[in-house]
XYZ file of N, CA and C in Angstrom:
558
model
N -86.748 -50.648 26.160
C -85.796 -51.544 26.777
C -84.440 -51.367 26.101
N -83.426 -51.342 26.919
C -82.061 -51.194 26.419
C -81.194 -52.284 27.022
N -80.108 -52.569 26.334
C -79.131 -53.534 26.826
C -78.056 -52.763 27.571
N -77.826 -53.100 28.836
C -76.831 -52.413 29.645
C -75.447 -52.871 29.202
N -74.575 -51.915 28.850
C -73.229 -52.242 28.371
C -72.381 -52.838 29.484
N -72.580 -52.427 30.708
C -71.742 -52.890 31.807
C -72.105 -54.306 32.237
N -73.413 -54.583 32.412
C -73.817 -55.888 32.931
C -74.334 -56.830 31.863
N -74.705 -56.294 30.723
C -75.238 -57.126 29.654
C -76.695 -57.490 29.864
N -77.339 -56.895 30.860
C -78.745 -57.200 31.122
C -79.643 -56.151 30.470
N -80.901 -56.516 30.339
C -81.876 -55.613 29.728
C -82.396 -54.665 30.810
N -82.409 -53.366 30.487
C -82.851 -52.337 31.426
C -84.175 -51.764 30.929
N -85.134 -51.660 31.819
C -86.431 -51.081 31.482
C -86.334 -49.563 31.657
N -86.034 -48.849 30.585
C -85.860 -47.399 30.627
C -87.180 -46.714 30.969
N -88.279 -47.236 30.473
C -89.583 -46.646 30.767
C -89.855 -46.612 32.254
N -89.499 -47.668 32.972
C -89.701 -47.720 34.418
C -88.853 -46.692 35.137
N -87.611 -46.516 34.693
C -86.720 -45.530 35.308
C -87.257 -44.124 35.069
N -87.662 -43.852 33.834
C -88.203 -42.532 33.514
C -89.494 -42.276 34.288
N -90.303 -43.321 34.431
C -91.544 -43.192 35.185
C -91.247 -42.834 36.641
N -90.272 -43.514 37.248
C -89.916 -43.243 38.642
C -89.360 -41.829 38.794
N -88.541 -41.386 37.840
C -88.007 -40.021 37.903
C -89.146 -39.006 37.851
N -90.131 -39.276 36.991
C -91.267 -38.372 36.864
C -92.064 -38.338 38.171
N -92.264 -39.503 38.772
C -92.996 -39.575 40.043
C -92.251 -38.792 41.121
N -90.937 -38.966 41.204
C -90.133 -38.259 42.205
C -90.210 -36.753 41.975
N -90.118 -36.323 40.721
C -90.202 -34.898 40.395
C -91.571 -34.332 40.792
N -92.634 -35.058 40.478
C -93.976 -34.593 40.838
C -94.143 -34.513 42.357
N -93.558 -35.478 43.076
C -93.647 -35.447 44.535
C -92.909 -34.235 45.093
N -91.728 -33.922 44.541
C -90.978 -32.741 44.987
C -91.813 -31.480 44.792
N -92.435 -31.349 43.621
C -93.265 -30.176 43.343
C -94.444 -30.104 44.312
N -95.040 -31.250 44.596
C -96.169 -31.307 45.522
C -95.736 -30.902 46.934
N -94.608 -31.439 47.391
C -94.150 -31.202 48.759
C -93.689 -29.767 48.973
N -93.170 -29.146 47.933
C -92.640 -27.793 48.068
C -93.744 -26.745 47.995
N -94.879 -27.079 47.410
C -95.980 -26.114 47.317
C -96.383 -25.652 48.706
N -96.827 -24.410 48.802
C -97.211 -23.829 50.081
C -98.378 -24.530 50.740
N -99.277 -25.139 49.966
C -100.460 -25.768 50.544
C -100.096 -26.909 51.481
N -99.071 -27.673 51.140
C -98.669 -28.797 51.990
C -98.109 -28.273 53.307
N -97.310 -27.228 53.227
C -96.747 -26.635 54.437
C -97.880 -26.057 55.300
N -98.822 -25.364 54.664
C -99.963 -24.807 55.397
C -100.755 -25.910 56.091
N -100.949 -27.022 55.399
C -101.680 -28.143 55.976
C -100.941 -28.702 57.191
N -99.629 -28.857 57.075
C -98.837 -29.383 58.191
C -98.924 -28.452 59.402
N -98.803 -27.158 59.167
C -98.906 -26.193 60.264
C -100.298 -26.262 60.891
N -101.329 -26.372 60.056
C -102.695 -26.473 60.562
C -102.905 -27.700 61.436
N -102.335 -28.830 61.024
C -102.474 -30.063 61.809
C -101.775 -29.917 63.159
N -100.585 -29.323 63.157
C -99.838 -29.150 64.411
C -100.584 -28.208 65.354
N -101.045 -27.078 64.821
C -101.789 -26.129 65.653
C -103.103 -26.752 66.127
N -103.757 -27.520 65.259
C -104.994 -28.195 65.643
C -104.778 -29.172 66.785
N -103.669 -29.912 66.752
C -103.357 -30.836 67.844
C -103.153 -30.106 69.161
N -102.427 -28.993 69.094
C -102.200 -28.202 70.306
C -103.516 -27.604 70.808
N -104.355 -27.133 69.894
C -105.650 -26.566 70.271
C -106.525 -27.637 70.916
N -106.458 -28.860 70.405
C -107.226 -29.964 70.983
C -106.841 -30.218 72.428
N -105.547 -30.129 72.736
C -105.095 -30.325 74.120
C -105.621 -29.214 75.026
N -105.636 -27.992 74.499
C -106.154 -26.868 75.287
C -107.636 -27.072 75.585
N -108.392 -27.480 74.581
C -109.833 -27.690 74.771
C -110.079 -28.837 75.745
N -109.307 -29.915 75.641
C -109.458 -31.042 76.560
C -109.208 -30.596 77.994
N -108.172 -29.797 78.195
C -107.894 -29.286 79.535
C -109.016 -28.366 80.010
N -109.533 -27.545 79.110
C -110.649 -26.656 79.457
C -111.850 -27.470 79.939
N -112.172 -28.528 79.210
C -113.322 -29.363 79.574
C -113.065 -30.094 80.883
N -111.924 -30.797 80.978
C -111.649 -31.647 82.140
C -111.338 -30.862 83.410
N -110.642 -29.729 83.274
C -110.138 -29.036 84.457
C -110.933 -27.799 84.857
N -111.700 -27.222 83.931
C -112.397 -25.975 84.249
C -113.918 -26.116 84.166
N -114.431 -26.727 83.112
C -115.886 -26.786 82.929
C -116.529 -27.906 83.748
N -115.984 -29.119 83.679
C -116.646 -30.260 84.311
C -116.590 -30.265 85.841
N -115.515 -29.817 86.507
C -115.538 -29.834 87.979
C -116.684 -29.023 88.593
N -116.957 -27.786 88.135
C -118.115 -27.088 88.724
C -119.448 -27.782 88.424
N -119.578 -28.339 87.228
C -120.811 -29.059 86.893
C -120.952 -30.279 87.797
N -119.858 -31.006 87.993
C -119.882 -32.160 88.895
C -120.227 -31.758 90.320
N -119.705 -30.620 90.762
C -119.995 -30.136 92.120
C -121.477 -29.788 92.266
N -122.048 -29.164 91.221
C -123.477 -28.823 91.262
C -124.344 -30.080 91.271
N -123.828 -31.170 90.719
C -124.589 -32.421 90.658
C -124.225 -33.355 91.809
N -123.784 -32.808 92.928
C -123.536 -33.616 94.111
C -122.118 -34.128 94.228
N -121.163 -33.461 93.637
C -119.764 -33.838 93.781
C -119.315 -34.961 92.871
N -120.051 -35.235 91.813
C -119.681 -36.315 90.890
C -118.472 -35.911 90.052
N -117.542 -36.851 89.915
C -116.409 -36.652 89.008
C -116.779 -37.359 87.712
N -116.963 -36.600 86.657
C -117.444 -37.181 85.404
C -116.503 -38.245 84.855
N -115.222 -38.153 85.193
C -114.274 -39.162 84.713
C -114.593 -40.536 85.300
N -115.221 -40.555 86.472
C -115.498 -41.823 87.154
C -116.931 -42.306 86.993
N -117.738 -41.649 86.178
C -119.109 -42.114 85.971
C -119.105 -43.281 84.984
N -119.658 -44.401 85.421
C -119.685 -45.589 84.567
C -120.826 -46.493 84.984
N -121.178 -47.395 84.079
C -122.171 -48.429 84.374
C -121.411 -49.743 84.478
N -121.549 -50.404 85.608
C -120.854 -51.658 85.862
C -121.608 -52.791 85.167
N -120.941 -53.474 84.236
C -121.557 -54.585 83.513
C -121.180 -55.945 84.096
N -120.379 -55.938 85.149
C -119.984 -57.195 85.776
C -118.698 -57.743 85.188
N -118.323 -58.916 85.687
C -117.073 -59.529 85.252
C -117.275 -61.018 85.051
N -116.640 -61.570 84.022
C -116.706 -63.010 83.772
C -115.773 -63.778 84.693
N -114.693 -63.147 85.096
C -113.738 -63.829 85.967
C -113.965 -63.417 87.419
N -113.596 -64.260 88.342
C -113.830 -63.943 89.759
C -112.942 -62.783 90.213
N -113.491 -61.980 91.118
C -112.736 -60.861 91.675
C -111.769 -61.384 92.727
N -110.712 -60.638 93.008
C -109.750 -61.080 94.035
C -110.410 -61.232 95.412
N -109.760 -61.989 96.245
C -110.234 -62.250 97.612
C -110.449 -60.930 98.356
N -111.599 -60.754 98.973
C -111.899 -59.570 99.774
C -112.469 -58.405 98.979
N -112.615 -58.561 97.644
C -113.167 -57.481 96.815
C -114.512 -57.947 96.283
N -115.544 -57.177 96.581
C -116.885 -57.492 96.085
C -117.243 -56.480 95.001
N -118.212 -56.829 94.175
C -118.621 -55.963 93.065
C -119.079 -54.602 93.585
N -119.721 -54.572 94.766
C -120.201 -53.293 95.301
C -119.069 -52.431 95.871
N -117.845 -52.978 95.943
C -116.684 -52.209 96.412
C -116.023 -51.409 95.289
N -116.435 -51.646 94.065
C -115.821 -50.966 92.918
C -116.606 -49.682 92.656
N -115.977 -48.541 93.012
C -116.653 -47.247 92.906
C -116.037 -46.316 91.861
N -114.846 -46.632 91.397
C -114.193 -45.748 90.420
C -113.871 -46.527 89.157
N -113.706 -45.793 88.098
C -113.341 -46.409 86.824
C -111.959 -47.053 86.911
N -111.084 -46.459 87.700
C -109.742 -47.026 87.890
C -109.834 -48.402 88.540
N -110.691 -48.538 89.557
C -110.872 -49.839 90.214
C -111.462 -50.854 89.241
N -112.451 -50.436 88.460
C -113.085 -51.348 87.507
C -112.066 -51.844 86.491
N -111.225 -50.955 86.004
C -110.186 -51.344 85.046
C -109.166 -52.263 85.719
N -108.810 -51.946 86.937
C -107.821 -52.732 87.687
C -108.285 -54.183 87.878
N -109.575 -54.384 88.141
C -110.094 -55.726 88.388
C -110.699 -56.378 87.149
N -110.605 -55.725 86.003
C -111.080 -56.317 84.752
C -112.587 -56.378 84.629
N -113.279 -55.443 85.237
C -114.739 -55.398 85.184
C -115.152 -54.657 83.918
N -116.112 -55.217 83.179
C -116.609 -54.560 81.970
C -117.501 -53.391 82.371
N -117.270 -52.244 81.747
C -118.032 -51.041 82.089
C -118.401 -50.262 80.836
N -119.399 -49.405 80.972
C -119.695 -48.375 79.971
C -119.292 -47.063 80.631
N -118.219 -46.456 80.141
C -117.669 -45.239 80.749
C -118.352 -44.010 80.157
N -119.601 -43.795 80.544
C -120.357 -42.687 79.957
C -119.863 -41.321 80.440
N -119.212 -41.244 81.579
C -118.662 -39.972 82.059
C -117.558 -39.465 81.143
N -116.677 -40.367 80.745
C -115.620 -39.975 79.808
C -116.222 -39.598 78.459
N -117.279 -40.316 78.071
C -117.944 -40.001 76.807
C -118.537 -38.590 76.851
N -119.125 -38.210 77.985
C -119.670 -36.853 78.129
C -118.552 -35.824 77.986
N -117.398 -36.094 78.608
C -116.254 -35.183 78.485
C -115.817 -35.035 77.033
N -115.709 -36.159 76.327
C -115.272 -36.126 74.926
C -116.311 -35.418 74.059
N -117.581 -35.647 74.337
C -118.649 -34.990 73.583
C -118.601 -33.472 73.771
N -118.423 -33.036 74.998
C -118.306 -31.603 75.275
C -117.062 -31.027 74.608
N -115.987 -31.773 74.652
C -114.735 -31.403 73.979
C -115.002 -31.174 72.491
N -115.705 -32.117 71.866
C -116.024 -32.018 70.434
C -116.868 -30.777 70.142
N -117.890 -30.536 70.964
C -118.763 -29.388 70.712
C -118.011 -28.064 70.822
N -117.079 -27.982 71.749
C -116.295 -26.743 71.874
C -115.413 -26.548 70.646
N -114.742 -27.619 70.195
C -113.907 -27.518 68.989
C -114.770 -27.173 67.779
N -115.918 -27.835 67.633
C -116.803 -27.557 66.498
C -117.291 -26.111 66.527
N -117.620 -25.599 67.706
C -118.060 -24.209 67.829
C -116.942 -23.245 67.432
N -115.725 -23.524 67.883
C -114.585 -22.661 67.528
C -114.339 -22.675 66.021
N -114.393 -23.844 65.410
C -114.180 -23.939 63.958
C -115.299 -23.214 63.220
N -116.536 -23.381 63.679
C -117.668 -22.687 63.058
C -117.467 -21.175 63.111
N -117.086 -20.658 64.278
C -116.880 -19.216 64.419
C -115.725 -18.737 63.543
N -114.668 -19.527 63.440
C -113.525 -19.163 62.599
C -113.936 -19.099 61.134
N -114.634 -20.116 60.654
C -115.069 -20.141 59.250
C -116.057 -19.012 58.983
N -116.963 -18.770 59.916
C -117.931 -17.674 59.752
C -117.204 -16.336 59.658
N -116.215 -16.122 60.498
C -115.432 -14.883 60.455
C -114.686 -14.721 59.144
N -114.100 -15.812 58.657
C -113.381 -15.758 57.381
C -114.345 -15.435 56.247
N -115.528 -16.040 56.257
C -116.521 -15.761 55.209
C -116.972 -14.304 55.236
N -117.123 -13.739 56.421
C -117.496 -12.321 56.519
C -116.382 -11.450 55.946
N -115.140 -11.773 56.278
C -114.014 -10.994 55.750
C -113.908 -11.106 54.238
N -114.254 -12.257 53.688
C -114.210 -12.420 52.230
C -115.256 -11.545 51.546
N -116.425 -11.393 52.180
C -117.483 -10.578 51.591
C -117.163 -9.092 51.652
N -116.420 -8.682 52.670
C -116.058 -7.268 52.814
C -114.777 -7.036 52.022
N -114.941 -6.563 50.806
C -113.785 -6.287 49.953
C -113.627 -4.781 49.833
N -112.395 -4.307 49.793
C -112.213 -2.876 49.588
C -112.744 -2.486 48.212
N -113.311 -1.282 48.141
C -113.857 -0.836 46.868
C -112.737 -0.721 45.848
N -112.998 -1.312 44.704
C -112.003 -1.264 43.644
C -112.141 0.050 42.896
N -111.006 0.585 42.495
C -111.012 1.822 41.719
C -111.663 1.532 40.373
N -112.495 2.451 39.896
C -113.129 2.208 38.603
C -112.077 2.137 37.500
N -112.362 1.299 36.537
C -111.431 1.147 35.418
C -111.336 2.476 34.672
N -110.141 2.821 34.224
C -110.003 4.089 33.507
C -110.863 4.071 32.243
N -111.515 5.200 32.001
C -112.377 5.312 30.826
C -111.521 5.305 29.563
N -112.094 4.749 28.527
C -111.356 4.724 27.267
C -111.244 6.150 26.745
N -110.100 6.462 26.150
C -109.914 7.836 25.661
C -110.922 8.165 24.557
N -111.374 9.407 24.563
C -112.309 9.868 23.523
C -111.592 10.680 22.452
N -110.349 11.069 22.756
C -109.582 11.842 21.782
C -108.222 11.212 21.585
N -107.633 11.533 20.449
C -106.269 11.100 20.160
C -105.541 12.268 19.513
N -104.250 12.096 19.366
C -103.428 13.155 18.788
C -103.206 12.879 17.310
N -103.393 13.884 16.485
C -103.118 13.741 15.048
C -101.611 13.601 14.881
N -101.136 12.563 14.184
C -99.696 12.363 14.035
C -99.035 13.427 13.141
N -99.821 14.207 12.421
C -99.250 15.188 11.493
C -99.177 16.582 12.110
N -100.276 17.047 12.728
C -100.273 18.414 13.269
C -100.306 18.451 14.792
N -100.379 17.291 15.429
C -100.371 17.118 16.884
C -101.575 17.750 17.586
N -102.664 17.983 16.854
C -103.904 18.498 17.433
C -104.716 17.338 18.005
N -105.590 17.663 18.953
C -106.467 16.651 19.533
C -107.688 16.479 18.634
N -107.976 15.212 18.286
C -109.110 14.899 17.419
C -109.854 13.703 18.002
N -111.133 13.494 17.636
C -111.864 12.328 18.145
C -111.167 11.015 17.757
N -111.290 10.021 18.611
C -110.634 8.727 18.394
C -111.107 8.093 17.096
N -112.375 8.232 16.769
C -112.922 7.574 15.582
C -112.689 8.368 14.290
N -112.042 9.503 14.372
C -111.832 10.338 13.177
C -110.934 9.630 12.170
N -111.279 9.790 10.879
C -110.448 9.235 9.800
C -109.707 10.348 9.060
N -110.060 11.602 9.367
C -109.388 12.752 8.768
C -109.276 13.823 9.852
N -108.139 14.473 9.935
C -107.916 15.520 10.930
C -108.692 16.765 10.520
N -109.458 17.332 11.461
C -110.244 18.521 11.163
C -109.383 19.785 11.114
N -108.140 19.701 11.597
C -107.262 20.868 11.608
C -106.375 20.936 10.369
N -105.735 19.817 10.055
C -104.813 19.830 8.911
C -105.353 19.058 7.720
N -106.495 18.461 7.846
C -107.197 17.661 6.830
C -106.403 16.463 6.331
N -105.437 16.023 7.101
C -104.678 14.828 6.718
C -105.559 13.606 6.876
N -105.390 12.652 5.945
C -106.118 11.392 6.024
C -105.362 10.503 7.012
N -106.093 9.992 7.988
C -105.482 9.146 9.020
C -105.678 7.681 8.666
N -104.642 6.918 8.890
C -104.748 5.476 8.647
C -105.633 4.878 9.736
N -106.384 3.858 9.378
C -107.255 3.204 10.346
C -106.383 2.528 11.398
N -106.777 2.656 12.660
C -106.026 2.027 13.746
C -104.875 2.880 14.219
N -104.791 4.156 13.813
C -103.723 5.017 14.300
C -103.941 5.235 15.788
N -102.965 4.869 16.588
C -103.099 4.948 18.036
C -102.896 6.365 18.511
N -103.439 6.653 19.680
C -103.278 7.979 20.259
C -101.818 8.219 20.568
N -101.352 9.371 20.222
C -99.977 9.736 20.527
C -98.965 9.144 19.583
N -99.374 8.519 18.443
C -98.381 7.926 17.555
C -98.006 8.846 16.442
């Protein structure tokens, strides 16, 4: 704690230093590539989700509905009835679409939409599974690494420049005594 010369009040320096440290750590965190990669992944994932939803709703489900007697899966629901009275001239048996049920406040179980969402999920899960499986296969296939260079078996005598075994303590050519640890070429 310090006394501020301008205002005469006590300043908590530890709190200021703590906040500066937090801000610095946040900057380091935000600038790291992992955060950017995560943001890009979330954006691409959102776009991919829209593509899959369109695939399910516009391409896969219409032929399935046609094969099942022309059913539109978006409109499949179980009518649970309504607590409030329906408008004049509308009977419960007149409600045939989910839009009508919502319009008149009828409680429903929209299992057709649930089927669409479930199929949507399975397609996304399958795509993610295939992507992860492919990445794992690529990780296992590594290019062959070059073998590490073999340790030298000979070195140069610093006195006569002849080649001698690395472990030699005396040169066989000039008979000079070599210091222990004399490096090759020194």
